[in-house]
Coordinates of C-alpha atoms in Angstrom, one line a residue:
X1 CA 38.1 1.0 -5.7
X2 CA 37.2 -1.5 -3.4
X3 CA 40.2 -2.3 -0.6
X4 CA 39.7 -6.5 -0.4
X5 CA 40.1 -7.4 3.7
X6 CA 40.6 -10.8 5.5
X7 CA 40.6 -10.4 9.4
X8 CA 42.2 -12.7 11.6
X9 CA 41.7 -12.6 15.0
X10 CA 40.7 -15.7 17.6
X11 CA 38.0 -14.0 18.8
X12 CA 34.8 -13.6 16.8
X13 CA 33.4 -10.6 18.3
X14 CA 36.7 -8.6 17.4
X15 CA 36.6 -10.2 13.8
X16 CA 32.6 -9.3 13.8
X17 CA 33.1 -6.1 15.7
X18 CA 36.2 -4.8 13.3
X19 CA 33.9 -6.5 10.4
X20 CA 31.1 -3.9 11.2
X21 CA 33.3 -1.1 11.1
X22 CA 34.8 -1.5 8.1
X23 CA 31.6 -2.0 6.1
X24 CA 30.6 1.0 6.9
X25 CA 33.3 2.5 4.6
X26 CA 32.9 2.5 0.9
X27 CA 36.5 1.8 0.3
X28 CA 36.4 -1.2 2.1
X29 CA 35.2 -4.7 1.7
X30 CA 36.0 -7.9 3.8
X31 CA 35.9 -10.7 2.0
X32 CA 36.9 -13.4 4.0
X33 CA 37.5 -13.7 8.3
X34 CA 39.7 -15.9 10.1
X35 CA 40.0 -17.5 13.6
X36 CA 43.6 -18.6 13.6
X37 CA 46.9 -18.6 11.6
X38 CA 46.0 -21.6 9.3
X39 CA 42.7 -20.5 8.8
X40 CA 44.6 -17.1 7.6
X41 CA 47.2 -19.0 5.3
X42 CA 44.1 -21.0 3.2
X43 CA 41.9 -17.5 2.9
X44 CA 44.8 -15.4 1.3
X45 CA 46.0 -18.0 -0.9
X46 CA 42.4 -18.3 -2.0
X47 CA 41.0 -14.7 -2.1
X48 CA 44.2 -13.0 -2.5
X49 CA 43.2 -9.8 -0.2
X50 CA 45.5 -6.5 -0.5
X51 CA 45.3 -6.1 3.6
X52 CA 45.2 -8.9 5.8
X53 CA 44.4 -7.2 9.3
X54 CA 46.1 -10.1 12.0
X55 CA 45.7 -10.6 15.5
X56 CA 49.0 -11.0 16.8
X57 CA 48.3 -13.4 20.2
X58 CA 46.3 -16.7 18.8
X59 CA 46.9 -20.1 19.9
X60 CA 48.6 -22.5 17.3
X61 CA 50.1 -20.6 14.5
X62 CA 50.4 -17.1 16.2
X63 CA 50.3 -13.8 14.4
X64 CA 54.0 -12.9 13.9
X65 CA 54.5 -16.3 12.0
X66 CA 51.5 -16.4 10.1
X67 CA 52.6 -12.5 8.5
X68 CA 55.3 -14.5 8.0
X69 CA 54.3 -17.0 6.1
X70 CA 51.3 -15.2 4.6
X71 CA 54.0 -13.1 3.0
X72 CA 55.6 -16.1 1.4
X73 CA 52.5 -16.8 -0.1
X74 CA 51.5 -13.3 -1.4
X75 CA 54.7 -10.7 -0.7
X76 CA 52.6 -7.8 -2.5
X77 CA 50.0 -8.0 0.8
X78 CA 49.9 -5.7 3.5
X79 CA 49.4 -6.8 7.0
X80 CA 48.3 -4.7 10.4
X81 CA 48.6 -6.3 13.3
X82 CA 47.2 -6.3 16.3
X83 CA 47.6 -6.4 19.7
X84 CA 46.1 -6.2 23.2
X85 CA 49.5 -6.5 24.9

């Protein structure tokens, strides 16, 4: 069983980075990155992903309200944050 992943994060090379890891595992597949809290919202309502892995420091729509809202839109989601603070 496949684990469907969107990743969130401002920065590409932590999206890309984090990307790389995870491919490496056969329980997990990304299916869809993000670079802010917008671009989040539109990719789970669309690919409806079981773990949405956030970045919790981005410009605009920040992390804590994009779990938020993302939760609104699919409450059966889990979401990781993340933080270099």
């Amino acid at each position: 069983m496949n684990i469907r992943i969107v990743l969130v994060d401002d920065h590409r090379i932590v999206r890309e980075s984090l990307a790389n890891l995870l491919a490496k595992q056969t329980d997990f597949q990304v299916v869809g990155q993000a670079e802010d809290g917008r671009a989040a919202l539109r990719l789970v309502e669309e690919l409806k992903p079981r773990v949405v892995v956030m970045d919790v420091g981005m410009a605009g729509l920040n992390g804590i309200d994009a779990t938020r809202q993302v939760l609104e839109l699919v409450p059966e989601v889990r979401v990781i944050g993340l933080s270099m603070h």
